[in-house]
Amino acid sequence: MRLLFFAGSAREGSHNKKLARLGQMIAEANGIEAVFADLADYHMPIYHGDLEDAEGVPERAQAFKALLGEYDGVMIVTPEYNSGIPPLLKNTLDWVSRVGTKPDVFQTRVFAVSGTSPGYYGAMRALLQLRQVLTIGLGATVIPQQMALPNAMKAFAEDGSLVDESQQKRFADVVEALAVAARKFAA
Ligand SMILES: Cc1cc2nc3c(=O)[nH]c(=O)nc-3n(C[C@H](O)[C@H](O)[C@H](O)COP(=O)(O)O)c2cc1C
């Protein structure tokens, strides 16, 4: 059973990348094979039907779909932009949904969502939207457990863990719940 973690931000200093990397570290510390992927390595143009007709689906979307297909469980850690999902993440999901190869990668594994923001709600509204896109839009199974981490500027210690022990424990519980669900899903 293997887990993939990625964030809906390509920004170098992204708080959400930090949280995704922390998820990967927690999984590995618990003996689970886990990988962090950076969307900065999968740059894609904004989806445009004419572009798709003329050039097909970008190679990076095909590569990202292939990457997703290698893991039994996927955690998406998203920022919140104007109370919703950032365009980078939606665009990535949209392009991947246009890759025609079988199997469908959304319906054949299990997902978890989490997020963080400098504000009070910790990306909560983006998480609600992301759940809608994944479940209703893409037919994915998304576990109920999630982390909406507020106050991102002060939340992380030097070593990448969360300063607040109860938050660290809660996030570890989300990672564990994803691992449990992914094992069942893969069986
Ligand atoms: C266009 C834009 C809209 C934003 N809207 C929100 C918002 O609705 N809620 C929120 O908590 N933060 C909002 N932010 C602040 C982001 O949470 C903050 O930039 C965060 O650090 C982005 O995630 P990252 O650190 O992973 O790149 C917004 C930022 C941008 C650029």
PDB file of C-alpha atoms and ligand atoms in Angstrom:
ATOM      1  CA  MET A   1       0.000   0.000   0.000  1.00  0.00           C
ATOM      2  CA  ARG A   2       1.487   3.311  -1.062  1.00  0.00           C
ATOM      3  CA  LEU A   3       0.374   6.895  -0.480  1.00  0.00           C
ATOM      4  CA  LEU A   4       0.885  10.031  -2.585  1.00  0.00           C
ATOM      5  CA  PHE A   5       0.790  13.552  -1.148  1.00  0.00           C
ATOM      6  CA  PHE A   6       0.582  16.709  -3.249  1.00  0.00           C
ATOM      7  CA  ALA A   7      -0.462  20.326  -2.749  1.00  0.00           C
ATOM      8  CA  GLY A   8      -2.565  22.690  -4.842  1.00  0.00           C
ATOM      9  CA  SER A   9       0.212  25.286  -4.781  1.00  0.00           C
ATOM     10  CA  ALA A  10       3.398  25.377  -6.832  1.00  0.00           C
ATOM     11  CA  ARG A  11       4.847  28.236  -4.738  1.00  0.00           C
ATOM     12  CA  GLU A  12       8.358  27.678  -3.405  1.00  0.00           C
ATOM     13  CA  GLY A  13       7.484  28.629   0.179  1.00  0.00           C
ATOM     14  CA  SER A  14       3.965  27.145   0.097  1.00  0.00           C
ATOM     15  CA  HIS A  15       2.416  26.347   3.477  1.00  0.00           C
ATOM     16  CA  ASN A  16       0.321  23.668   1.807  1.00  0.00           C
ATOM     17  CA  LYS A  17       3.393  21.989   0.365  1.00  0.00           C
ATOM     18  CA  LYS A  18       4.788  21.989   3.911  1.00  0.00           C
ATOM     19  CA  LEU A  19       1.649  20.259   5.170  1.00  0.00           C
ATOM     20  CA  ALA A  20       1.738  17.737   2.310  1.00  0.00           C
ATOM     21  CA  ARG A  21       5.410  16.997   3.023  1.00  0.00           C
ATOM     22  CA  LEU A  22       4.549  16.577   6.706  1.00  0.00           C
ATOM     23  CA  GLY A  23       1.881  14.050   5.742  1.00  0.00           C
ATOM     24  CA  GLN A  24       4.463  12.128   3.747  1.00  0.00           C
ATOM     25  CA  MET A  25       6.899  12.206   6.703  1.00  0.00           C
ATOM     26  CA  ILE A  26       4.213  11.001   9.132  1.00  0.00           C
ATOM     27  CA  ALA A  27       3.283   8.147   6.799  1.00  0.00           C
ATOM     28  CA  GLU A  28       6.916   7.094   6.388  1.00  0.00           C
ATOM     29  CA  ALA A  29       7.494   7.281  10.158  1.00  0.00           C
ATOM     30  CA  ASN A  30       4.645   4.768  10.452  1.00  0.00           C
ATOM     31  CA  GLY A  31       6.247   2.379   7.983  1.00  0.00           C
ATOM     32  CA  ILE A  32       4.075   3.364   5.014  1.00  0.00           C
ATOM     33  CA  GLU A  33       5.674   3.934   1.629  1.00  0.00           C
ATOM     34  CA  ALA A  34       4.811   7.545   0.735  1.00  0.00           C
ATOM     35  CA  VAL A  35       5.848  10.095  -1.868  1.00  0.00           C
ATOM     36  CA  PHE A  36       5.440  13.883  -2.138  1.00  0.00           C
ATOM     37  CA  ALA A  37       4.825  15.264  -5.640  1.00  0.00           C
ATOM     38  CA  ASP A  38       5.287  18.950  -6.512  1.00  0.00           C
ATOM     39  CA  LEU A  39       2.859  20.479  -9.035  1.00  0.00           C
ATOM     40  CA  ALA A  40       5.706  22.850 -10.006  1.00  0.00           C
ATOM     41  CA  ASP A  41       7.051  19.821 -11.908  1.00  0.00           C
ATOM     42  CA  TYR A  42       3.747  19.377 -13.771  1.00  0.00           C
ATOM     43  CA  HIS A  43       3.091  22.802 -15.226  1.00  0.00           C
ATOM     44  CA  MET A  44       0.114  22.736 -17.626  1.00  0.00           C
ATOM     45  CA  PRO A  45      -1.578  25.481 -19.663  1.00  0.00           C
ATOM     46  CA  ILE A  46      -5.040  26.588 -18.571  1.00  0.00           C
ATOM     47  CA  TYR A  47      -7.599  24.164 -19.997  1.00  0.00           C
ATOM     48  CA  HIS A  48      -9.008  25.345 -23.302  1.00  0.00           C
ATOM     49  CA  GLY A  49     -11.147  23.164 -25.570  1.00  0.00           C
ATOM     50  CA  ASP A  50      -9.581  24.514 -28.764  1.00  0.00           C
ATOM     51  CA  LEU A  51      -6.092  23.781 -27.404  1.00  0.00           C
ATOM     52  CA  GLU A  52      -7.173  20.242 -26.561  1.00  0.00           C
ATOM     53  CA  ASP A  53      -8.650  19.795 -30.065  1.00  0.00           C
ATOM     54  CA  ALA A  54      -5.473  21.117 -31.698  1.00  0.00           C
ATOM     55  CA  GLU A  55      -2.774  19.545 -29.521  1.00  0.00           C
ATOM     56  CA  GLY A  56      -4.457  16.913 -27.357  1.00  0.00           C
ATOM     57  CA  VAL A  57      -3.982  16.558 -23.610  1.00  0.00           C
ATOM     58  CA  PRO A  58      -0.587  17.883 -22.424  1.00  0.00           C
ATOM     59  CA  GLU A  59       2.080  15.264 -21.720  1.00  0.00           C
ATOM     60  CA  ARG A  60       2.354  16.499 -18.150  1.00  0.00           C
ATOM     61  CA  ALA A  61      -1.331  15.783 -17.547  1.00  0.00           C
ATOM     62  CA  GLN A  62      -0.767  12.268 -18.866  1.00  0.00           C
ATOM     63  CA  ALA A  63       2.308  11.950 -16.651  1.00  0.00           C
ATOM     64  CA  PHE A  64       0.408  13.199 -13.605  1.00  0.00           C
ATOM     65  CA  LYS A  65      -2.403  10.761 -14.244  1.00  0.00           C
ATOM     66  CA  ALA A  66       0.166   7.953 -14.497  1.00  0.00           C
ATOM     67  CA  LEU A  67       1.671   9.119 -11.201  1.00  0.00           C
ATOM     68  CA  LEU A  68      -1.725   9.085  -9.444  1.00  0.00           C
ATOM     69  CA  GLY A  69      -2.261   5.588 -10.800  1.00  0.00           C
ATOM     70  CA  GLU A  70       0.773   4.284  -8.919  1.00  0.00           C
ATOM     71  CA  TYR A  71      -0.706   4.963  -5.466  1.00  0.00           C
ATOM     72  CA  ASP A  72      -3.516   3.373  -3.456  1.00  0.00           C
ATOM     73  CA  GLY A  73      -4.286   6.537  -1.489  1.00  0.00           C
ATOM     74  CA  VAL A  74      -3.830  10.212  -2.370  1.00  0.00           C
ATOM     75  CA  MET A  75      -3.908  13.216  -0.060  1.00  0.00           C
ATOM     76  CA  ILE A  76      -4.533  16.577  -1.730  1.00  0.00           C
ATOM     77  CA  VAL A  77      -3.539  19.558   0.439  1.00  0.00           C
ATOM     78  CA  THR A  78      -5.074  22.723  -0.930  1.00  0.00           C
ATOM     79  CA  PRO A  79      -4.851  26.466  -0.362  1.00  0.00           C
ATOM     80  CA  GLU A  80      -8.029  28.566  -0.460  1.00  0.00           C
ATOM     81  CA  TYR A  81      -8.417  31.356  -3.015  1.00  0.00           C
ATOM     82  CA  ASN A  82     -11.435  33.628  -2.615  1.00  0.00           C
ATOM     83  CA  SER A  83     -13.223  30.938  -0.617  1.00  0.00           C
ATOM     84  CA  GLY A  84     -12.643  28.248  -3.217  1.00  0.00           C
ATOM     85  CA  ILE A  85     -10.153  25.909  -4.901  1.00  0.00           C
ATOM     86  CA  PRO A  86      -7.121  27.608  -6.485  1.00  0.00           C
ATOM     87  CA  PRO A  87      -7.067  27.454 -10.309  1.00  0.00           C
ATOM     88  CA  LEU A  88      -3.820  25.455 -10.346  1.00  0.00           C
ATOM     89  CA  LEU A  89      -5.491  22.539  -8.583  1.00  0.00           C
ATOM     90  CA  LYS A  90      -8.772  22.693 -10.525  1.00  0.00           C
ATOM     91  CA  ASN A  91      -6.870  22.967 -13.807  1.00  0.00           C
ATOM     92  CA  THR A  92      -4.732  19.953 -12.922  1.00  0.00           C
ATOM     93  CA  LEU A  93      -7.798  17.867 -12.025  1.00  0.00           C
ATOM     94  CA  ASP A  94      -9.617  19.066 -15.158  1.00  0.00           C
ATOM     95  CA  TRP A  95      -6.752  18.101 -17.500  1.00  0.00           C
ATOM     96  CA  VAL A  96      -6.245  14.732 -15.803  1.00  0.00           C
ATOM     97  CA  SER A  97      -9.977  14.057 -16.246  1.00  0.00           C
ATOM     98  CA  ARG A  98      -9.484  14.567 -19.995  1.00  0.00           C
ATOM     99  CA  VAL A  99      -6.796  11.877 -20.333  1.00  0.00           C
ATOM    100  CA  GLY A 100      -8.623   9.057 -22.101  1.00  0.00           C
ATOM    101  CA  THR A 101      -6.461   6.124 -20.957  1.00  0.00           C
ATOM    102  CA  LYS A 102      -7.971   3.440 -18.714  1.00  0.00           C
ATOM    103  CA  PRO A 103      -8.284   2.845 -15.826  1.00  0.00           C
ATOM    104  CA  ASP A 104      -9.928   5.932 -14.400  1.00  0.00           C
ATOM    105  CA  VAL A 105      -7.562   7.056 -11.627  1.00  0.00           C
ATOM    106  CA  PHE A 106     -10.165   8.846  -9.548  1.00  0.00           C
ATOM    107  CA  GLN A 107     -12.563   5.937  -9.066  1.00  0.00           C
ATOM    108  CA  THR A 108      -9.912   3.298  -8.421  1.00  0.00           C
ATOM    109  CA  ARG A 109      -8.208   4.667  -5.287  1.00  0.00           C
ATOM    110  CA  VAL A 110      -9.098   6.594  -2.161  1.00  0.00           C
ATOM    111  CA  PHE A 111      -8.539  10.291  -1.471  1.00  0.00           C
ATOM    112  CA  ALA A 112      -8.164  12.567   1.542  1.00  0.00           C
ATOM    113  CA  VAL A 113      -8.289  16.356   1.526  1.00  0.00           C
ATOM    114  CA  SER A 114      -6.630  18.841   3.853  1.00  0.00           C
ATOM    115  CA  GLY A 115      -5.452  22.412   3.656  1.00  0.00           C
ATOM    116  CA  THR A 116      -3.994  25.379   5.440  1.00  0.00           C
ATOM    117  CA  SER A 117      -4.133  29.155   5.157  1.00  0.00           C
ATOM    118  CA  PRO A 118      -2.823  32.118   7.102  1.00  0.00           C
ATOM    119  CA  GLY A 119      -6.427  32.946   8.002  1.00  0.00           C
ATOM    120  CA  TYR A 120      -8.879  31.719  10.587  1.00  0.00           C
ATOM    121  CA  TYR A 121     -10.722  29.093   8.512  1.00  0.00           C
ATOM    122  CA  GLY A 122      -7.647  27.133   7.422  1.00  0.00           C
ATOM    123  CA  ALA A 123      -8.875  26.634   3.805  1.00  0.00           C
ATOM    124  CA  MET A 124     -12.112  25.002   5.050  1.00  0.00           C
ATOM    125  CA  ARG A 125     -14.212  26.401   2.202  1.00  0.00           C
ATOM    126  CA  ALA A 126     -11.737  25.161  -0.413  1.00  0.00           C
ATOM    127  CA  LEU A 127     -11.941  21.714   1.196  1.00  0.00           C
ATOM    128  CA  LEU A 128     -15.723  21.690   0.802  1.00  0.00           C
ATOM    129  CA  GLN A 129     -15.389  22.582  -2.869  1.00  0.00           C
ATOM    130  CA  LEU A 130     -12.635  20.052  -3.423  1.00  0.00           C
ATOM    131  CA  ARG A 131     -14.831  17.319  -1.910  1.00  0.00           C
ATOM    132  CA  GLN A 132     -17.594  18.267  -4.354  1.00  0.00           C
ATOM    133  CA  VAL A 133     -15.244  18.144  -7.348  1.00  0.00           C
ATOM    134  CA  LEU A 134     -13.702  14.822  -6.313  1.00  0.00           C
ATOM    135  CA  THR A 135     -16.883  12.995  -5.288  1.00  0.00           C
ATOM    136  CA  ILE A 136     -19.648  14.377  -7.502  1.00  0.00           C
ATOM    137  CA  GLY A 137     -17.473  15.508 -10.400  1.00  0.00           C
ATOM    138  CA  LEU A 138     -14.942  12.695 -10.587  1.00  0.00           C
ATOM    139  CA  GLY A 139     -16.626   9.833  -8.733  1.00  0.00           C
ATOM    140  CA  ALA A 140     -13.846   9.524  -6.178  1.00  0.00           C
ATOM    141  CA  THR A 141     -14.119   8.119  -2.673  1.00  0.00           C
ATOM    142  CA  VAL A 142     -12.963  10.754  -0.161  1.00  0.00           C
ATOM    143  CA  ILE A 143     -12.550   9.865   3.515  1.00  0.00           C
ATOM    144  CA  PRO A 144     -14.438  12.110   5.978  1.00  0.00           C
ATOM    145  CA  GLN A 145     -11.368  12.900   8.095  1.00  0.00           C
ATOM    146  CA  GLN A 146      -9.569  16.108   7.120  1.00  0.00           C
ATOM    147  CA  MET A 147      -7.347  18.855   8.512  1.00  0.00           C
ATOM    148  CA  ALA A 148      -8.149  22.553   8.025  1.00  0.00           C
ATOM    149  CA  LEU A 149      -5.141  24.186   9.633  1.00  0.00           C
ATOM    150  CA  PRO A 150      -5.519  27.912  10.440  1.00  0.00           C
ATOM    151  CA  ASN A 151      -2.761  30.436  11.119  1.00  0.00           C
ATOM    152  CA  ALA A 152      -0.310  28.783   8.699  1.00  0.00           C
ATOM    153  CA  MET A 153       2.417  31.417   9.251  1.00  0.00           C
ATOM    154  CA  LYS A 154       2.904  30.276  12.834  1.00  0.00           C
ATOM    155  CA  ALA A 155       1.763  26.663  12.620  1.00  0.00           C
ATOM    156  CA  PHE A 156       5.008  24.975  11.515  1.00  0.00           C
ATOM    157  CA  ALA A 157       8.139  24.257  13.572  1.00  0.00           C
ATOM    158  CA  GLU A 158      11.636  24.321  12.020  1.00  0.00           C
ATOM    159  CA  ASP A 159      11.573  20.553  11.456  1.00  0.00           C
ATOM    160  CA  GLY A 160       8.307  20.760   9.480  1.00  0.00           C
ATOM    161  CA  SER A 161       6.097  19.356  12.239  1.00  0.00           C
ATOM    162  CA  LEU A 162       3.193  21.329  13.721  1.00  0.00           C
ATOM    163  CA  VAL A 163       3.985  23.491  16.747  1.00  0.00           C
ATOM    164  CA  ASP A 164       0.712  22.595  18.437  1.00  0.00           C
ATOM    165  CA  GLU A 165       0.907  18.967  19.591  1.00  0.00           C
ATOM    166  CA  SER A 166      -2.833  18.408  19.386  1.00  0.00           C
ATOM    167  CA  GLN A 167      -2.818  19.625  15.764  1.00  0.00           C
ATOM    168  CA  GLN A 168       0.115  17.343  14.973  1.00  0.00           C
ATOM    169  CA  LYS A 169      -1.802  14.405  16.478  1.00  0.00           C
ATOM    170  CA  ARG A 170      -4.976  15.319  14.567  1.00  0.00           C
ATOM    171  CA  PHE A 171      -3.111  15.477  11.279  1.00  0.00           C
ATOM    172  CA  ALA A 172      -1.382  12.158  12.016  1.00  0.00           C
ATOM    173  CA  ASP A 173      -4.854  10.693  12.610  1.00  0.00           C
ATOM    174  CA  VAL A 174      -5.980  11.914   9.166  1.00  0.00           C
ATOM    175  CA  VAL A 175      -2.932  10.302   7.525  1.00  0.00           C
ATOM    176  CA  GLU A 176      -3.619   7.074   9.434  1.00  0.00           C
ATOM    177  CA  ALA A 177      -7.292   7.125   8.372  1.00  0.00           C
ATOM    178  CA  LEU A 178      -6.198   7.500   4.725  1.00  0.00           C
ATOM    179  CA  ALA A 179      -3.813   4.560   5.102  1.00  0.00           C
ATOM    180  CA  VAL A 180      -6.531   2.374   6.664  1.00  0.00           C
ATOM    181  CA  ALA A 181      -9.030   3.291   3.916  1.00  0.00           C
ATOM    182  CA  ALA A 182      -6.455   2.806   1.146  1.00  0.00           C
ATOM    183  CA  ARG A 183      -5.599  -0.684   2.449  1.00  0.00           C
ATOM    184  CA  LYS A 184      -9.294  -1.643   2.438  1.00  0.00           C
ATOM    185  CA  PHE A 185      -9.864  -0.078  -0.978  1.00  0.00           C
ATOM    186  CA  ALA A 186      -6.897  -1.897  -2.490  1.00  0.00           C
ATOM    187  CA  ALA A 187      -7.941  -5.285  -1.011  1.00  0.00           C
TER     188      ALA A 187
HETATM  189  C1  LIG B   1      -6.095  35.231  -5.158  1.00  0.00           C
HETATM  190  C2  LIG B   1      -5.962  34.863  -3.705  1.00  0.00           C
HETATM  191  C3  LIG B   1      -7.105  34.681  -2.949  1.00  0.00           C
HETATM  192  C4  LIG B   1      -7.015  34.286  -1.608  1.00  0.00           C
HETATM  193  N1  LIG B   1      -8.177  34.029  -0.909  1.00  0.00           N
HETATM  194  C5  LIG B   1      -8.094  33.485   0.326  1.00  0.00           C
HETATM  195  C6  LIG B   1      -9.270  33.029   1.003  1.00  0.00           C
HETATM  196  O1  LIG B   1     -10.378  33.102   0.506  1.00  0.00           O
HETATM  197  N2  LIG B   1      -9.128  32.469   2.238  1.00  0.00           N
HETATM  198  C7  LIG B   1      -7.892  32.318   2.824  1.00  0.00           C
HETATM  199  O2  LIG B   1      -7.819  31.795   3.934  1.00  0.00           O
HETATM  200  N3  LIG B   1      -6.747  32.749   2.210  1.00  0.00           N
HETATM  201  C8  LIG B   1      -6.819  33.310   0.979  1.00  0.00           C
HETATM  202  N4  LIG B   1      -5.686  33.710   0.319  1.00  0.00           N
HETATM  203  C9  LIG B   1      -4.404  33.634   1.004  1.00  0.00           C
HETATM  204  C10 LIG B   1      -3.802  32.247   0.822  1.00  0.00           C
HETATM  205  O3  LIG B   1      -4.369  31.381   1.780  1.00  0.00           O
HETATM  206  C11 LIG B   1      -2.282  32.343   1.045  1.00  0.00           C
HETATM  207  O4  LIG B   1      -1.708  33.082  -0.006  1.00  0.00           O
HETATM  208  C12 LIG B   1      -1.637  30.972   1.148  1.00  0.00           C
HETATM  209  O5  LIG B   1      -0.324  31.136   1.648  1.00  0.00           O
HETATM  210  C13 LIG B   1      -1.595  30.263  -0.191  1.00  0.00           C
HETATM  211  O6  LIG B   1      -1.194  28.926  -0.014  1.00  0.00           O
HETATM  212  P1  LIG B   1       0.326  28.447  -0.159  1.00  0.00           P
HETATM  213  O7  LIG B   1       1.094  29.053   0.980  1.00  0.00           O
HETATM  214  O8  LIG B   1       0.251  26.957  -0.044  1.00  0.00           O
HETATM  215  O9  LIG B   1       0.853  28.893  -1.492  1.00  0.00           O
HETATM  216  C14 LIG B   1      -5.751  34.119  -1.017  1.00  0.00           C
HETATM  217  C15 LIG B   1      -4.590  34.332  -1.788  1.00  0.00           C
HETATM  218  C16 LIG B   1      -4.690  34.679  -3.107  1.00  0.00           C
HETATM  219  C17 LIG B   1      -3.441  34.862  -3.936  1.00  0.00           C
END
